[in-house]
mmCIF file of C-alpha atoms in Angstrom:
data_model
loop_
_atom_site.group_PDB
_atom_site.id
_atom_site.type_symbol
_atom_site.label_atom_id
_atom_site.label_comp_id
_atom_site.label_asym_id
_atom_site.label_seq_id
_atom_site.Cartn_x
_atom_site.Cartn_y
_atom_site.Cartn_z
ATOM 1 C CA MET A 207 13.323 -16.586 8.732
ATOM 2 C CA VAL A 208 10.615 -13.908 9.043
ATOM 3 C CA GLU A 209 7.753 -14.030 6.545
ATOM 4 C CA VAL A 210 4.738 -11.755 6.054
ATOM 5 C CA THR A 211 1.818 -13.028 3.960
ATOM 6 C CA VAL A 212 -1.525 -11.763 2.701
ATOM 7 C CA THR A 213 -4.192 -14.335 1.872
ATOM 8 C CA PRO A 214 -5.525 -14.080 -0.778
ATOM 9 C CA GLN A 215 -2.751 -12.123 -2.446
ATOM 10 C CA SER A 216 -5.134 -10.756 -5.094
ATOM 11 C CA SER A 217 -8.707 -9.835 -4.128
ATOM 12 C CA LEU A 218 -11.519 -7.359 -4.576
ATOM 13 C CA ALA A 219 -11.137 -4.203 -2.489
ATOM 14 C CA ASP A 220 -14.258 -4.925 -0.422
ATOM 15 C CA ARG A 221 -13.199 -8.468 0.489
ATOM 16 C CA PRO A 222 -11.335 -9.231 3.713
ATOM 17 C CA VAL A 223 -7.802 -10.573 3.609
ATOM 18 C CA GLN A 224 -5.731 -12.265 6.296
ATOM 19 C CA ILE A 225 -2.381 -10.710 7.137
ATOM 20 C CA ARG A 226 0.038 -12.874 9.063
ATOM 21 C CA VAL A 227 3.673 -12.623 10.160
ATOM 22 C CA ARG A 228 5.628 -15.781 11.050
ATOM 23 C CA GLY A 229 9.172 -16.540 12.122
ATOM 24 C CA LEU A 230 9.540 -13.925 14.844
ATOM 25 C CA SER A 231 10.937 -14.501 18.310
ATOM 26 C CA PRO A 232 8.316 -15.019 21.035
ATOM 27 C CA SER A 233 7.190 -11.639 22.448
ATOM 28 C CA GLN A 234 9.218 -9.733 19.834
ATOM 29 C CA LEU A 235 7.987 -6.169 19.304
ATOM 30 C CA VAL A 236 7.479 -5.377 15.601
ATOM 31 C CA THR A 237 5.987 -2.714 13.356
ATOM 32 C CA LEU A 238 3.733 -3.714 10.482
ATOM 33 C CA ARG A 239 3.494 -1.072 7.774
ATOM 34 C CA ALA A 240 1.235 -0.947 4.709
ATOM 35 C CA TRP A 241 1.712 1.563 1.921
ATOM 36 C CA LEU A 242 0.700 2.232 -1.650
ATOM 37 C CA LYS A 243 1.015 4.899 -4.296
ATOM 38 C CA ASP A 244 -2.156 6.149 -5.947
ATOM 39 C CA GLU A 245 -2.540 6.963 -9.647
ATOM 40 C CA GLN A 246 -0.989 10.423 -9.149
ATOM 41 C CA GLY A 247 2.034 8.962 -7.346
ATOM 42 C CA GLU A 248 0.928 10.118 -3.879
ATOM 43 C CA ARG A 249 1.950 7.785 -1.077
ATOM 44 C CA PHE A 250 -0.536 6.546 1.532
ATOM 45 C CA GLN A 251 0.590 4.509 4.526
ATOM 46 C CA SER A 252 -0.420 3.081 7.869
ATOM 47 C CA CYS A 253 1.473 1.274 10.596
ATOM 48 C CA ALA A 254 0.724 -0.679 13.736
ATOM 49 C CA PHE A 255 2.886 -2.032 16.548
ATOM 50 C CA PHE A 256 2.470 -5.632 17.680
ATOM 51 C CA ARG A 257 4.014 -8.034 20.145
ATOM 52 C CA ALA A 258 4.471 -11.530 18.707
ATOM 53 C CA ASP A 259 2.733 -14.398 20.486
ATOM 54 C CA GLY A 260 4.495 -17.401 22.032
ATOM 55 C CA ALA A 261 4.840 -19.058 18.621
ATOM 56 C CA GLY A 262 6.508 -15.961 17.119
ATOM 57 C CA GLU A 263 3.484 -14.982 15.035
ATOM 58 C CA VAL A 264 1.425 -11.833 14.555
ATOM 59 C CA ASP A 265 -2.122 -11.906 13.173
ATOM 60 C CA PRO A 266 -3.926 -8.517 13.230
ATOM 61 C CA GLY A 267 -7.216 -10.429 13.261
ATOM 62 C CA LEU A 268 -6.306 -12.048 16.598
ATOM 63 C CA HIS A 269 -3.684 -9.821 18.189
ATOM 64 C CA ALA A 270 -4.325 -6.243 19.292
ATOM 65 C CA ALA A 271 -2.235 -3.451 17.821
ATOM 66 C CA LEU A 272 -0.450 -1.625 20.647
ATOM 67 C CA GLY A 273 -0.422 1.679 18.780
ATOM 68 C CA GLY A 274 0.465 3.359 15.519
ATOM 69 C CA SER A 275 -2.297 4.326 13.070
ATOM 70 C CA TYR A 276 -4.795 2.459 15.234
ATOM 71 C CA SER A 277 -4.950 0.274 18.334
ATOM 72 C CA GLY A 278 -6.926 -2.829 19.181
ATOM 73 C CA VAL A 279 -7.972 -5.811 17.096
ATOM 74 C CA TRP A 280 -8.729 -4.718 13.529
ATOM 75 C CA PRO A 281 -8.185 -7.535 10.997
ATOM 76 C CA MET A 282 -8.145 -5.029 8.095
ATOM 77 C CA GLY A 283 -6.781 -2.072 10.058
ATOM 78 C CA LEU A 284 -3.612 -1.690 8.011
ATOM 79 C CA LEU A 285 -5.726 -1.217 4.875
ATOM 80 C CA TRP A 286 -8.552 0.802 6.440
ATOM 81 C CA PHE A 287 -6.314 3.364 8.157
ATOM 82 C CA LEU A 288 -4.110 4.341 5.189
ATOM 83 C CA GLN A 289 -3.280 8.054 5.455
ATOM 84 C CA PRO A 290 -1.644 10.369 2.887
ATOM 85 C CA ASP A 291 1.939 11.536 3.328
ATOM 86 C CA THR A 292 0.785 14.902 1.904
ATOM 87 C CA LEU A 293 -1.982 16.608 3.862
ATOM 88 C CA PHE A 294 -5.453 17.003 2.362
ATOM 89 C CA ARG A 295 -5.062 14.210 -0.216
ATOM 90 C CA ARG A 296 -7.742 11.573 -0.673
ATOM 91 C CA LEU A 297 -7.271 7.996 -1.777
ATOM 92 C CA VAL A 298 -9.358 7.748 -4.947
ATOM 93 C CA LYS A 299 -9.243 5.074 -7.642
ATOM 94 C CA ARG A 300 -10.115 6.520 -11.064
ATOM 95 C CA ASP A 301 -9.228 3.550 -13.311
ATOM 96 C CA VAL A 302 -11.307 0.970 -11.452
ATOM 97 C CA ALA A 303 -11.313 -1.616 -14.248
ATOM 98 C CA GLY A 304 -7.770 -1.366 -15.602
ATOM 99 C CA SER A 305 -5.464 -1.888 -12.649
ATOM 100 C CA PRO A 306 -5.496 -2.679 -8.920
ATOM 101 C CA PHE A 307 -4.018 -0.814 -6.011
ATOM 102 C CA ARG A 308 -0.780 -2.608 -5.131
ATOM 103 C CA VAL A 309 -0.365 -2.509 -1.370
ATOM 104 C CA ARG A 310 3.106 -3.200 0.024
ATOM 105 C CA LEU A 311 3.211 -4.788 3.485
ATOM 106 C CA GLU A 312 6.442 -4.670 5.487
ATOM 107 C CA VAL A 313 7.452 -5.834 8.946
ATOM 108 C CA PHE A 314 10.201 -4.049 10.901
ATOM 109 C CA ASP A 315 11.963 -4.983 14.117
ATOM 110 C CA GLY A 316 10.914 -2.817 17.072
ATOM 111 C CA LEU A 317 9.029 0.447 16.834
ATOM 112 C CA CYS A 318 9.437 2.081 13.448
ATOM 113 C CA LEU A 319 7.766 5.496 13.331
ATOM 114 C CA GLY A 320 9.132 7.061 10.159
ATOM 115 C CA SER A 321 9.560 6.007 6.582
ATOM 116 C CA ASP A 322 13.337 6.238 6.518
ATOM 117 C CA PRO A 323 14.478 4.542 3.275
ATOM 118 C CA ARG A 324 17.599 3.249 5.054
ATOM 119 C CA GLU A 325 15.500 1.047 7.329
ATOM 120 C CA GLN A 326 15.391 -2.472 5.955
ATOM 121 C CA PRO A 327 12.270 -4.555 6.605
ATOM 122 C CA LEU A 328 12.600 -8.029 8.090
ATOM 123 C CA ALA A 329 10.133 -9.210 5.417
ATOM 124 C CA SER A 330 7.702 -7.784 2.887
ATOM 125 C CA CYS A 331 5.035 -8.803 0.410
ATOM 126 C CA GLU A 332 2.583 -7.199 -1.995
ATOM 127 C CA ALA A 333 -1.190 -7.517 -2.246
ATOM 128 C CA GLU A 334 -3.444 -6.522 -5.127
ATOM 129 C CA ARG A 335 -6.767 -4.832 -4.350
ATOM 130 C CA TRP A 336 -9.062 -4.837 -7.401
ATOM 131 C CA PHE A 337 -12.215 -2.741 -7.723
ATOM 132 C CA VAL A 338 -13.859 -4.688 -10.555
ATOM 133 C CA GLY A 339 -14.106 -8.478 -10.723
ATOM 134 C CA PRO A 340 -13.052 -10.567 -13.714
ATOM 135 C CA GLY A 341 -15.447 -10.366 -16.654
ATOM 136 C CA VAL A 342 -17.349 -7.324 -15.384
ATOM 137 C CA GLN A 343 -18.177 -4.818 -18.120
ATOM 138 C CA ARG A 344 -18.136 -1.061 -17.528
ATOM 139 C CA VAL A 345 -20.623 0.871 -19.658
ATOM 140 C CA PRO A 346 -20.342 4.692 -19.547
ATOM 141 C CA ILE A 347 -23.684 6.494 -19.076
ATOM 142 C CA ARG A 348 -24.307 9.964 -20.585
ATOM 143 C CA GLU A 349 -27.932 10.989 -20.628
ATOM 144 C CA GLY A 350 -28.674 14.707 -20.479
ATOM 145 C CA ARG A 351 -26.825 16.017 -17.418
ATOM 146 C CA VAL A 352 -26.467 12.547 -15.904
ATOM 147 C CA ARG A 353 -22.981 11.013 -15.943
ATOM 148 C CA GLY A 354 -22.076 7.637 -14.539
ATOM 149 C CA ALA A 355 -21.077 4.068 -15.215
ATOM 150 C CA LEU A 356 -23.041 0.843 -15.261
ATOM 151 C CA PHE A 357 -21.142 -2.260 -14.185
ATOM 152 C CA LEU A 358 -22.569 -5.448 -15.691
ATOM 153 C CA PRO A 359 -21.658 -8.847 -14.233
ATOM 154 C CA PRO A 360 -20.349 -11.519 -16.598
#
């Protein structure tokens, strides 16, 4: 049974995570895809093609991506190379304290170039990427023409 995991499942956006796929056939060619929807409902996604090792595993931190949104060994590549489906959109988080970005990770058999909804992933999981840690206070700043926010640790 194929399984894709993200460790830790919930983390701050600037912290590394480990993505791992298990249960594949040795040397199986797969596509790993990451996607999320921003606060306006715009979809951002990335994908990378991998060949499973002899144990039937894929770890982007150890195994080189053969192509897709990037190539080579990039442990966080699936998250760093997210691109908008609609041109000229930027991935911006406005509500940094209230909710995380929920990133969906999916693994597909073979090379999967499009986002055809009929394609069923072999496995999937979800990761939360928070921008503010637990207990951090956000204090709005308005002084003259200066606007900003002060984040105070617990």
